XYZ file of C-alpha atoms in Angstrom:
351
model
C 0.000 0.000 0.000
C 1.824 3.215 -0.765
C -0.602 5.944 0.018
C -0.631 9.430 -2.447
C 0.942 12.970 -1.436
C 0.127 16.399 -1.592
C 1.590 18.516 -4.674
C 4.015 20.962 -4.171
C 2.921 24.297 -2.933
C 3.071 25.946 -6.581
C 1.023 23.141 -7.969
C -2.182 24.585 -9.536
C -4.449 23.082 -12.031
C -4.129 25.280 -15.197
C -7.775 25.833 -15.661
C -8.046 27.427 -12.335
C -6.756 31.147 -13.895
C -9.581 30.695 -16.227
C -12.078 31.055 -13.264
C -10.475 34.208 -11.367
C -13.646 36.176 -12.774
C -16.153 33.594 -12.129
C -14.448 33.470 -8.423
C -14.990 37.068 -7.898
C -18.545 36.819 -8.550
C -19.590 34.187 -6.433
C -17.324 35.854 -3.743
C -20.037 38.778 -4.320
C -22.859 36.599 -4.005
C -21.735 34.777 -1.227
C -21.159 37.916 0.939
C -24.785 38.674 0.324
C -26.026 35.483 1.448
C -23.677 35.397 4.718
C -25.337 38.567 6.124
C -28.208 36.254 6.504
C -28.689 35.511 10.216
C -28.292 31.745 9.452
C -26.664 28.973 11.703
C -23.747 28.630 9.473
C -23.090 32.212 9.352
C -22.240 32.641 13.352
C -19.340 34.440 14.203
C -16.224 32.633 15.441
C -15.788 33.196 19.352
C -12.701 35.510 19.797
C -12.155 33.567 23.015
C -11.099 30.670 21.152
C -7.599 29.271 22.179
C -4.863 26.441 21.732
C -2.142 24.980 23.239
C 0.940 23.003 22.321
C 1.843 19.575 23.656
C 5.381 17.950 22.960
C 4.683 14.022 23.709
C 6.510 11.716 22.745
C 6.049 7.843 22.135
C 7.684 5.854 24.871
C 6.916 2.706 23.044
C 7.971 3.559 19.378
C 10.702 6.384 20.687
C 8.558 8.666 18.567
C 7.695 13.055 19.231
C 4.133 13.489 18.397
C 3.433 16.890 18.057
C 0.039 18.296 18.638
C -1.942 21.008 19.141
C -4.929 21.769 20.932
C -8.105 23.926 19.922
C -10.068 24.444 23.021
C -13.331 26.572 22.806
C -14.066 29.382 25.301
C -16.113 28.612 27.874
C -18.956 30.556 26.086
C -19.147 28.493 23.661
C -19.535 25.154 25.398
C -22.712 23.520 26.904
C -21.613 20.230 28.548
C -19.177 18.067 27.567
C -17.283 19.010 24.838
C -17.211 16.748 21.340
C -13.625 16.444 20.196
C -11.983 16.488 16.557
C -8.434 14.665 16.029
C -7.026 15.913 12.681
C -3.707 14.226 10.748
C -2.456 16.531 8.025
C -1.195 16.154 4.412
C 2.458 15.673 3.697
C 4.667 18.194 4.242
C 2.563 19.629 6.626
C 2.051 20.290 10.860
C 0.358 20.835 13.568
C 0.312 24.432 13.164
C -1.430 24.394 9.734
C -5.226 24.289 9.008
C -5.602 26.502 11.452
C -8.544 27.831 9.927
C -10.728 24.222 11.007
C -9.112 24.295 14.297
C -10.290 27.993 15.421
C -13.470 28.039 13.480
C -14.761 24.612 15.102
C -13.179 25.292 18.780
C -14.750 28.371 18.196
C -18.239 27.274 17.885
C -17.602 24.451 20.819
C -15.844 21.570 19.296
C -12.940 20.875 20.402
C -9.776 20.310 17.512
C -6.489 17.870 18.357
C -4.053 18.786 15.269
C -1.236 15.936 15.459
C 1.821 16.171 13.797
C 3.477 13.553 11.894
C 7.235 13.495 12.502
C 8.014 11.139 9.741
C 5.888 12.871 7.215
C 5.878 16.585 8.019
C 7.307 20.092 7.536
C 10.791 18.828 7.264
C 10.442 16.892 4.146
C 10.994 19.847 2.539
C 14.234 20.487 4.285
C 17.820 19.609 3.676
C 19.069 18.622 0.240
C 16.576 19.368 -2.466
C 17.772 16.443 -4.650
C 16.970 14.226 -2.329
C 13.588 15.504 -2.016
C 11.727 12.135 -4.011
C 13.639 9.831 -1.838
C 11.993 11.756 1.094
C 8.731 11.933 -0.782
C 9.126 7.945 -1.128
C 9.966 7.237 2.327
C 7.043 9.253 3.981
C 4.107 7.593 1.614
C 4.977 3.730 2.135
C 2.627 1.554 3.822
C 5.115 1.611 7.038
C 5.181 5.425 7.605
C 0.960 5.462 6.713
C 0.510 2.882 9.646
C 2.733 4.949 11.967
C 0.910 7.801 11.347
C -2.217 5.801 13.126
C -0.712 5.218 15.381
C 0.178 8.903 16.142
C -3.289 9.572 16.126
C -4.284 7.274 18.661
C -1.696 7.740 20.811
C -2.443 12.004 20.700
C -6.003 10.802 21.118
C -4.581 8.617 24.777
C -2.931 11.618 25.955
C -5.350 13.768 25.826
C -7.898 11.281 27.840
C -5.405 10.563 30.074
C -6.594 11.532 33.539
C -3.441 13.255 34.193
C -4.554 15.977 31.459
C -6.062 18.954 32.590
C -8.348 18.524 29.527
C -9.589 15.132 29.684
C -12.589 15.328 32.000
C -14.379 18.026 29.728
C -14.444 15.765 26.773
C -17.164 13.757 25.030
C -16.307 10.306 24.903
C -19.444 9.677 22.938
C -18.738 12.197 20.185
C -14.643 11.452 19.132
C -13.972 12.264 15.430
C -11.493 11.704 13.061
C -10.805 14.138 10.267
C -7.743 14.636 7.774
C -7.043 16.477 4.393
C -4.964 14.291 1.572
C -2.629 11.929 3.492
C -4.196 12.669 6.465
C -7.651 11.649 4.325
C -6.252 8.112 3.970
C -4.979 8.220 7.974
C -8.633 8.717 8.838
C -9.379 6.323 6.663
C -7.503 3.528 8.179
C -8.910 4.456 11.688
C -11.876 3.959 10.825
C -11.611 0.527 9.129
C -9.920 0.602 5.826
C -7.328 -2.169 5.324
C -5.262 -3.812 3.051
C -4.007 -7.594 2.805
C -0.274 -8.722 3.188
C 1.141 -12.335 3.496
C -2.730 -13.375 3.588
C -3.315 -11.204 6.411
C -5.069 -7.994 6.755
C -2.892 -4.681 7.706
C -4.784 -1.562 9.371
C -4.994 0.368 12.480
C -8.494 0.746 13.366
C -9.313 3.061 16.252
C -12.855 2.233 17.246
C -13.093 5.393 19.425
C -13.893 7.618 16.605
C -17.858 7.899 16.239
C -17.362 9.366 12.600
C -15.099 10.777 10.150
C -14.304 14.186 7.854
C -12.264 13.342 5.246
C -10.778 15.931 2.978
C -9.604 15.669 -0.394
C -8.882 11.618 -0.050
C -6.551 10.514 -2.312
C -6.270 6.595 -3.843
C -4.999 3.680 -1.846
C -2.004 3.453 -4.469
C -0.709 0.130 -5.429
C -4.257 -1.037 -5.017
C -6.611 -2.254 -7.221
C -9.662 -3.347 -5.556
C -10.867 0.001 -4.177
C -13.590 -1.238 -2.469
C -12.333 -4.186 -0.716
C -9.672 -1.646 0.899
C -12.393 0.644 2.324
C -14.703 -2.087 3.122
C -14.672 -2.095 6.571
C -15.260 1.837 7.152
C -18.918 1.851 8.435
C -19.046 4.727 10.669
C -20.704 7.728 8.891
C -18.371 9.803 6.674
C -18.278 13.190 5.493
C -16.344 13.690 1.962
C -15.068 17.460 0.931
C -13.509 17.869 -2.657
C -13.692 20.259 -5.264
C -14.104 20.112 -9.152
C -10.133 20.927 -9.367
C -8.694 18.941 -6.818
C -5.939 17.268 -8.667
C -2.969 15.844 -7.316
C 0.434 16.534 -9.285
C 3.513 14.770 -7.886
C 5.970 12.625 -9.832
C 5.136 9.438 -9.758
C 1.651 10.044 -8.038
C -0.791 11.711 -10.145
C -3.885 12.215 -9.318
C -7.057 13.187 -11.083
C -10.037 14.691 -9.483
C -12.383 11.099 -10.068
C -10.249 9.563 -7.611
C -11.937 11.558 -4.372
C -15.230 10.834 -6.226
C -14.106 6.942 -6.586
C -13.391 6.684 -2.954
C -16.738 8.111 -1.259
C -18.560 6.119 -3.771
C -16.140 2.904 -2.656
C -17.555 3.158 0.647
C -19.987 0.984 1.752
C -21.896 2.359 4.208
C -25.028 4.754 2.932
C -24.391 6.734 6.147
C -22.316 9.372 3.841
C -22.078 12.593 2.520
C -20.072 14.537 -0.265
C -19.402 18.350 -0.748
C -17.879 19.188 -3.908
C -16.978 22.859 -4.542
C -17.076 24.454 -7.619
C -12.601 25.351 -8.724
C -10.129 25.100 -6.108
C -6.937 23.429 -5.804
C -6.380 20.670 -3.450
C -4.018 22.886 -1.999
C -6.839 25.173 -1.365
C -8.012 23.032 1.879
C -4.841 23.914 3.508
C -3.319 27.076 5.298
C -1.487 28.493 1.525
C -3.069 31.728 0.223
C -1.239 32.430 -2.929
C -2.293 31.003 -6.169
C -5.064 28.672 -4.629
C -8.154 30.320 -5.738
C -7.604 33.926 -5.106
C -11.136 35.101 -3.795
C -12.420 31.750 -3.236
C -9.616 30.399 -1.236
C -11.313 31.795 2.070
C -14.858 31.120 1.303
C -13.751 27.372 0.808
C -11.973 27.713 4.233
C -15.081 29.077 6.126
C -17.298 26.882 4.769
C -15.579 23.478 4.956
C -15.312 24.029 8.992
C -18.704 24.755 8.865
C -19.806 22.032 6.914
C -18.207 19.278 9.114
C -19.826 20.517 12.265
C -23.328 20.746 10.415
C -21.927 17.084 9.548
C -21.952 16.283 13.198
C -25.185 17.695 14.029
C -26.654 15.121 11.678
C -24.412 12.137 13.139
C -24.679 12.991 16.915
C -27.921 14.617 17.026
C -29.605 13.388 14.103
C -30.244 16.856 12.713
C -30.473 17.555 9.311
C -31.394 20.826 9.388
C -27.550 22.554 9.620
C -26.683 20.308 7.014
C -29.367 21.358 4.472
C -28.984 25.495 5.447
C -25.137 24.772 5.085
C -25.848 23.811 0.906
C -28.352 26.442 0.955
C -26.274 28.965 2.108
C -23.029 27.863 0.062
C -25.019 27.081 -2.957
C -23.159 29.542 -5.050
C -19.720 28.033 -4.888
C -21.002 24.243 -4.920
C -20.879 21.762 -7.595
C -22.953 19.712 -5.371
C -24.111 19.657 -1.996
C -23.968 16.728 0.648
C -27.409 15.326 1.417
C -28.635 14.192 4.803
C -28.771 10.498 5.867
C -30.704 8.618 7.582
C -29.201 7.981 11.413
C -29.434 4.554 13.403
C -28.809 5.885 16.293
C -29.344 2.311 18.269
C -26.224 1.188 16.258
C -24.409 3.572 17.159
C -25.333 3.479 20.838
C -24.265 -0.318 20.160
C -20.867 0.728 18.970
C -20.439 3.526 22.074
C -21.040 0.569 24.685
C -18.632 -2.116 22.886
């Protein structure tokens, strides 16, 4: 299994200049519809805050990074539902910052965990040896590891000795990840591949759901659907109609993110598609990812996955339907409410 990589910060799909007018316009009409008093549309609490953690990995001898979104007290009722978010290659805890203060700001908690075998430094150091770093931080070994952060940020964090754990939600843990960090959410939440007759994953069965951004292919695989066949928790898919991937040796196209919500079983899922964008756009880069839309992608893919968990934990559909509503103007298509068992779920909580 050799999972797929983010493109280089220049990357940008050549069509994209073509829609700088088209961009501006829905920017226009977007602004109008935001003054609406609408759920989606609520400002972000300026009380919002984070902190850093430096663990490390006894077990492995591995740092794990991570950063901490916690919402003002404010914007809390109750226990608070949590986020844990793996980035793309290349990237840290620092970036997306965008999800982590719009959702802490609206009361969700957001856990960004940094990869140390797949991160910032990649890009560091000799510059010809760049593909050999590329190589090294997409095999199946480093894609497992990176699990296996997650779950080990996600043990800290509960860990009665942190000042945070007592606050949290048990019942509403989420796992969420753009590109790379797509296919680490992935694997937490059952996909799997088979080696020596046996099947390889890390499956975390504390997360209740998933966000997954921008999901690249399980390269090396062919059979799609028997990788992702044992995700069943409900899934939220974000993508837009330009998000190509262009790496050497790892291309791409859009049909791919489309391939791999469709490629999971479960009917408990949703898909947001937005109309031009990079896949570059989902992370913290400004320049040449969409000029105007670049931040009206950002506001309303943090908004989107909490409607998302309205629907999942509350079965609510309503945020989720007044999220495409309100966003219509930049969507290709909108994701569409599912029906919620929640006695399954309940199931799942007490196993």
């Amino acid at each position: 299994m050799t999972i797929p990589v983010d493109p280089s910060p220049d990357a940008e799909p050549h069509s994209l200049h073509r829609r700088r007018f088209g961009a501006m316009v829905l920017a226009a009409g977007v602004g109008g519809l935001l003054g609406r008093s609408s759920a989606s549309a609520l400002p972000m609490s300026a009380e919002a805050r984070f902190i850093d953690f430096e663990w490390v990995d006894p077990a492995r001898d591995r740092a794990v990074p991570a950063r901490l979104y916690w919402p003002a007290a404010s914007a809390t009722k109750g226990p608070v539902p949590l986020i844990v978010f793996s980035h793309g290659l290349g990237g840290s805890r620092k970036g997306y910052s965008y999800l982590g203060e719009g959702w802490s700001g609206r009361g969700t908690a957001s856990l960004h965990i940094q990869h140390v075998g797949s991160d910032e430094t990649l890009w560091q150091g000799n510059p010809i040896m760049l593909l050999d770093r590329l190589d090294g931080a997409a095999d199946e070994r480093e894609a497992i590891e990176r699990t296996r952060d997650v779950s080990f940020g996600l043990d800290r964090l509960l860990h009665r000795d942190n000042p945070f754990h007592a606050a949290i939600d048990r019942k509403r843990i989420v796992a969420a990840g753009h590109s790379y960090g797509a296919n680490t959410t992935l694997i937490l939440t059952g996909a799997q591949v088979i080696r020596d007759g046996k099947p390889l994953g890390y499956r975390d069965p504390r997360f209740t759901a998933s966000i997954v951004i921008s999901a690249p292919p399980f390269y090396g695989e062919t059979d799609l659907a028997a990788v992702l066949a044992s995700v069943d928790v409900p899934t939220l898919h974000v993508t837009t109609t330009e998000d190509t991937i262009r790496i050497p040796g790892r291309y791409s196209p859009v049909q791919d993110r489309i391939d791999v919500y469709a490629a999971i079983p479960t009917p408990q899922k949703a898909l947001a598609v937005f109309q031009g964008g990079s896949h570059s756009v989902f992370t913290d880069r400004s320049l040449r990812n969409g000029g105007p839309l670049n931040p009206l992608v950002k506001r309303a893919t943090a908004e989107v996955g909490l409607a998302f968990l309205d629907l999942v934990h509350r079965s609510d559909p309503v945020p989720l339907e007044e999220w495409g509503a309100t966003w219509k103007p930049i969507l290709a298509a909108a994701p569409k409410p599912f029906m919620v068992d929640t006695r399954r779920v309940d199931r799942k909580r007490r196993a």
